[in-house]
Amino acid sequence: MSQVRTRIAPSPTGDPHVGTAYIALFNRCFAHQHGGKFVLRIEDTDQQRSSEKSEQDILQSLKWLGLSWDEGPDCEGDFGPYRQSERSEIYSSHIEQLLDKGTVFRCFCSSERLDLLRQQQMQDKQQIGYDGCCVNLSAENIAAKLEQGEPHVIRMKIPEQGNCEFEDLLRGTISISWAQVDMQVLIKSDGLPTYHFANVVDDHLMKISHVIRGEEWINSTPKHLLLYQYFGWDIPVFCHMPLLRNPDKSKLSKRKNPTSIGYYAAMGYLPEALLNYLGMMGWTMPSGEEKFSQEEMTANFDISRVSLGGPIFDTEKLDWLNGKYIREDLNDEEFIQRFAAWAFKSDKVKMIAPLLKQRVERLSDVASLGSFFFSGELDISAESFAHKNIEADEILKIVQFTLWKLELIEQWDRDSIEKQLQELAAQLELKIRDFLFPLFVAISGKAVSTSVIESINILGIDITRARLRKALDVLGGISKKQAKSLEREFRDFG
Ligand code: GLU
């Protein structure tokens, strides 16, 4: 076998997700077990949703977990650049090859036409997809449109009949009817590639031998295989891993479970324990041992033993494992060091100190006043939220809307938080004091504490989200029906 090369290809469009780390771990183990290379490529073709901050957070979180890469945007290698936004010329020259071969076509359909088409297909309960209107435009027609600078995209042709059959390392032969596959846009009207095109071109040029990714990409694989065929390239081995699930078996989502790696770091999980836990998702050591390091996993790895039953990401099990690591792997000195490094990060302490200093009279007051900065979940109940001016329903609404408002913040800082909260208090027509009361309780566990805005800023979105969620839970939760009407009301605020 030629050199094994695997990759993780995250899109920097949000918080670093535990699912990304899970897929990265399996790719890294597989490559290193075969003496191969593990590559990190940033797929930032969606310029509107991609951000530098998200890229930084993803790289930093994977490193924190011990998932370093052999080639990537920060260390380069022989196949760079490793960031798709820096590879535009490569995609342009490659699409030219396919235009010459006639396996792709320019599509000049307006978005209005495509919208109407979609509506019609929905009404007729037909498969949604492009109808091929521009497939057979004459060369003269195309030349004239190009001359006039008409905006257009480039789509791939798809066989009209038959099935696409391919081998999956874990699932055997998969067969998908071509009728279900859309004539995918490969190049957008701004000249930039879509995920599908850039992903295939890069996997080939970066000599990726095994594409190990989440099962949500199975339905895209026919398009990818067809592109390999159009170019005349060898195909890599495909392996679609089972998706992580919530305890209720639904796809792991941040609505039900914290999914951001930052949350687990902020809660004081040890990276080696979290990584071990991700390794247990769908895989077990031959010995049945549940506690293992990445090196042990790599040494014993056998991808064919990945089980396809949806692995449940269960924080209780993770708590158990993390506790085991703390007790078994850290001596007292190491425990002190790890705790201090986690709790007293200098930037965090520097922000907390002035808030506490203003309020304490004795140093012994620091612990009780400031303990919520160093806690995970707080000990609160429905009674903690009882208030003379605000009804229980209103309290629930304040907490939920605050969560939604904070999730809109792109640049997390004190001023943005203050702006969102002030705006919300005005929209809800509440006195700021009344409005802030449930937030004090949810965030600090007490009705009176250090400034709630400063506290939210210091705690960060991950812990803040978890605390607001817990508040919603102890307040009795929100039914689906209630959530719908709250969403409507929130949207109307604009
Ligand atoms: N950029 C894709 C993602 O965000 C990569 C999918 C793949 O591995 O092909 O998941």
Short mmCIF file of C-alpha atoms in Angstrom, two decimals, residues 17-211:
data_model
loop_
_atom_site.label_atom_id
_atom_site.label_comp_id
_atom_site.label_asym_id
_atom_site.label_seq_id
_atom_site.Cartn_x
_atom_site.Cartn_y
_atom_site.Cartn_z
CA HIS A 17 -17.27 20.65 18.05
CA VAL A 18 -16.55 17.41 19.93
CA GLY A 19 -17.61 15.58 16.75
CA THR A 20 -14.68 17.15 14.90
CA ALA A 21 -12.29 15.91 17.59
CA TYR A 22 -13.85 12.44 17.46
CA ILE A 23 -13.33 12.15 13.69
CA ALA A 24 -9.85 13.67 14.00
CA LEU A 25 -8.89 11.07 16.62
CA PHE A 26 -9.88 8.12 14.43
CA ASN A 27 -8.11 9.62 11.41
CA ARG A 28 -4.97 10.29 13.42
CA CYS A 29 -4.89 6.81 14.96
CA PHE A 30 -5.44 5.15 11.61
CA ALA A 31 -2.71 7.14 9.84
CA HIS A 32 -0.14 6.73 12.61
CA GLN A 33 -0.87 3.06 13.07
CA HIS A 34 0.18 2.63 9.43
CA GLY A 35 3.18 4.93 9.73
CA GLY A 36 1.31 7.48 7.64
CA LYS A 37 0.47 11.17 7.90
CA PHE A 38 -2.49 13.00 9.38
CA VAL A 39 -3.34 16.27 7.64
CA LEU A 40 -5.45 19.20 8.80
CA ARG A 41 -7.11 21.22 6.05
CA ILE A 42 -9.30 24.25 6.64
CA GLU A 43 -12.39 24.21 4.42
CA ASP A 44 -13.33 27.88 4.40
CA THR A 45 -15.06 28.09 1.02
CA ASP A 46 -18.16 29.52 2.69
CA GLN A 47 -16.72 32.96 3.12
CA GLN A 48 -19.75 34.43 4.81
CA ARG A 49 -19.88 31.88 7.60
CA SER A 50 -16.16 31.25 8.04
CA SER A 51 -14.18 33.25 10.55
CA GLU A 52 -10.58 33.47 11.62
CA LYS A 53 -11.64 33.27 15.24
CA SER A 54 -13.41 29.97 14.66
CA GLU A 55 -10.35 28.61 12.84
CA GLN A 56 -8.09 29.62 15.72
CA ASP A 57 -10.45 28.06 18.27
CA ILE A 58 -10.64 24.79 16.34
CA LEU A 59 -6.86 24.51 15.98
CA GLN A 60 -6.31 25.39 19.60
CA SER A 61 -8.96 22.94 20.88
CA LEU A 62 -7.61 20.04 18.84
CA LYS A 63 -4.11 20.77 20.13
CA TRP A 64 -5.41 20.98 23.69
CA LEU A 65 -6.76 17.46 23.24
CA GLY A 66 -3.43 16.22 21.93
CA LEU A 67 -4.65 15.86 18.35
CA SER A 68 -1.74 17.50 16.56
CA TRP A 69 -1.34 17.11 12.79
CA ASP A 70 1.66 16.37 10.59
CA GLU A 71 0.69 18.88 7.92
CA GLY A 72 -1.63 21.87 8.20
CA PRO A 73 -2.02 25.60 7.80
CA ASP A 74 0.25 26.42 10.72
CA CYS A 75 3.06 23.98 9.94
CA GLU A 76 2.79 23.50 6.18
CA GLY A 77 4.08 20.43 4.35
CA ASP A 78 4.58 19.35 0.76
CA PHE A 79 0.96 19.76 -0.31
CA GLY A 80 0.00 23.27 0.87
CA PRO A 81 -1.54 25.69 1.14
CA TYR A 82 -3.77 23.90 3.62
CA ARG A 83 -6.45 26.58 3.71
CA GLN A 84 -8.93 26.45 0.83
CA SER A 85 -9.29 30.23 0.61
CA GLU A 86 -5.63 30.26 -0.50
CA ARG A 87 -6.16 27.69 -3.25
CA SER A 88 -8.60 29.53 -5.57
CA GLU A 89 -6.31 29.28 -8.60
CA ILE A 90 -6.02 25.54 -8.19
CA TYR A 91 -9.81 25.19 -8.35
CA SER A 92 -10.08 27.52 -11.38
CA SER A 93 -7.57 25.52 -13.38
CA HIS A 94 -9.24 22.26 -12.41
CA ILE A 95 -12.73 23.35 -13.38
CA GLU A 96 -11.31 24.36 -16.79
CA GLN A 97 -10.25 20.74 -17.30
CA LEU A 98 -13.80 19.53 -16.70
CA LEU A 99 -15.31 22.28 -18.87
CA ASP A 100 -13.03 21.09 -21.69
CA LYS A 101 -14.16 17.51 -21.16
CA GLY A 102 -17.81 18.58 -21.14
CA THR A 103 -18.59 16.81 -17.87
CA VAL A 104 -19.70 20.07 -16.24
CA PHE A 105 -21.77 22.93 -17.63
CA ARG A 106 -22.41 26.61 -17.07
CA CYS A 107 -25.82 27.36 -15.62
CA PHE A 108 -27.28 30.84 -16.05
CA CYS A 109 -30.59 30.22 -14.26
CA SER A 110 -31.63 33.08 -11.99
CA SER A 111 -32.32 32.51 -8.33
CA GLU A 112 -35.97 33.49 -9.01
CA ARG A 113 -36.29 30.67 -11.52
CA LEU A 114 -34.66 28.20 -9.16
CA ASP A 115 -36.96 29.27 -6.31
CA LEU A 116 -40.03 28.77 -8.48
CA LEU A 117 -38.74 25.40 -9.61
CA ARG A 118 -38.23 24.30 -6.01
CA GLN A 119 -41.71 25.46 -5.02
CA GLN A 120 -43.24 23.62 -7.93
CA GLN A 121 -41.33 20.43 -7.12
CA MET A 122 -42.42 20.64 -3.50
CA GLN A 123 -46.02 21.13 -4.53
CA ASP A 124 -45.86 18.16 -6.90
CA LYS A 125 -44.08 16.10 -4.23
CA GLN A 126 -41.19 15.53 -6.64
CA GLN A 127 -37.53 15.13 -5.87
CA ILE A 128 -36.06 18.61 -5.27
CA GLY A 129 -33.22 19.45 -7.61
CA TYR A 130 -32.03 21.23 -10.70
CA ASP A 131 -34.01 20.32 -13.83
CA GLY A 132 -31.15 20.49 -16.32
CA CYS A 133 -32.41 23.61 -18.10
CA CYS A 134 -28.88 24.79 -19.04
CA VAL A 135 -27.29 21.40 -19.73
CA ASN A 136 -27.56 21.69 -23.48
CA LEU A 137 -27.07 25.39 -24.18
CA SER A 138 -25.32 25.91 -27.51
CA ALA A 139 -21.74 27.13 -27.60
CA GLU A 140 -22.87 30.38 -29.28
CA ASN A 141 -25.53 30.98 -26.69
CA ILE A 142 -23.03 30.47 -23.88
CA ALA A 143 -20.46 32.71 -25.57
CA ALA A 144 -23.05 35.49 -25.95
CA LYS A 145 -24.10 35.25 -22.31
CA LEU A 146 -20.49 35.30 -21.16
CA GLU A 147 -19.83 38.28 -23.41
CA GLN A 148 -22.64 40.13 -21.66
CA GLY A 149 -21.20 39.18 -18.29
CA GLU A 150 -24.29 37.24 -17.22
CA PRO A 151 -23.78 35.75 -13.75
CA HIS A 152 -23.61 31.98 -13.72
CA VAL A 153 -22.53 28.93 -11.78
CA ILE A 154 -20.89 25.71 -12.94
CA ARG A 155 -22.72 22.46 -12.24
CA MET A 156 -21.75 18.85 -12.72
CA LYS A 157 -23.57 16.49 -15.03
CA ILE A 158 -25.16 13.47 -13.36
CA PRO A 159 -26.06 10.15 -15.02
CA GLU A 160 -29.77 9.96 -15.69
CA GLN A 161 -30.16 6.32 -14.85
CA GLY A 162 -28.79 3.59 -12.67
CA ASN A 163 -27.14 3.55 -9.31
CA CYS A 164 -23.88 4.69 -7.88
CA GLU A 165 -22.26 1.82 -6.05
CA PHE A 166 -19.28 2.19 -3.82
CA GLU A 167 -17.42 0.38 -1.08
CA ASP A 168 -17.34 1.72 2.42
CA LEU A 169 -14.67 0.32 4.70
CA LEU A 170 -17.18 -0.21 7.51
CA ARG A 171 -20.45 -0.60 5.67
CA GLY A 172 -19.59 -2.71 2.63
CA THR A 173 -21.27 -1.86 -0.67
CA ILE A 174 -23.52 1.19 -0.63
CA SER A 175 -25.85 1.83 -3.52
CA ILE A 176 -27.50 5.18 -4.18
CA SER A 177 -29.74 5.87 -7.17
CA TRP A 178 -28.47 8.63 -9.47
CA ALA A 179 -32.03 9.92 -9.57
CA GLN A 180 -31.49 11.11 -6.02
CA VAL A 181 -28.34 13.03 -6.85
CA ASP A 182 -28.60 16.69 -7.81
CA MET A 183 -26.58 18.42 -10.50
CA GLN A 184 -24.39 19.93 -7.86
CA VAL A 185 -23.04 23.46 -8.19
CA LEU A 186 -19.25 23.17 -8.20
CA ILE A 187 -18.32 26.79 -8.79
CA LYS A 188 -20.50 29.59 -7.40
CA SER A 189 -21.28 32.80 -9.27
CA ASP A 190 -18.45 34.56 -7.43
CA GLY A 191 -16.02 32.10 -9.03
CA LEU A 192 -15.29 30.27 -5.77
CA PRO A 193 -15.74 26.52 -5.36
CA THR A 194 -18.36 24.77 -3.25
CA TYR A 195 -17.40 22.23 -0.60
CA HIS A 196 -17.84 19.25 -2.95
CA PHE A 197 -15.47 20.46 -5.63
CA ALA A 198 -12.76 21.85 -3.38
CA ASN A 199 -12.92 18.78 -1.14
CA VAL A 200 -12.35 16.30 -3.99
CA VAL A 201 -9.64 18.34 -5.73
CA ASP A 202 -7.80 18.77 -2.45
CA ASP A 203 -8.13 15.17 -1.31
CA HIS A 204 -6.59 14.13 -4.61
CA LEU A 205 -3.81 16.74 -4.70
CA MET A 206 -2.99 16.13 -1.03
CA LYS A 207 -2.75 12.40 -1.80
CA ILE A 208 -5.35 11.45 0.80
CA SER A 209 -5.56 7.66 0.75
CA HIS A 210 -8.44 7.17 3.20
CA VAL A 211 -11.38 9.53 3.62
#
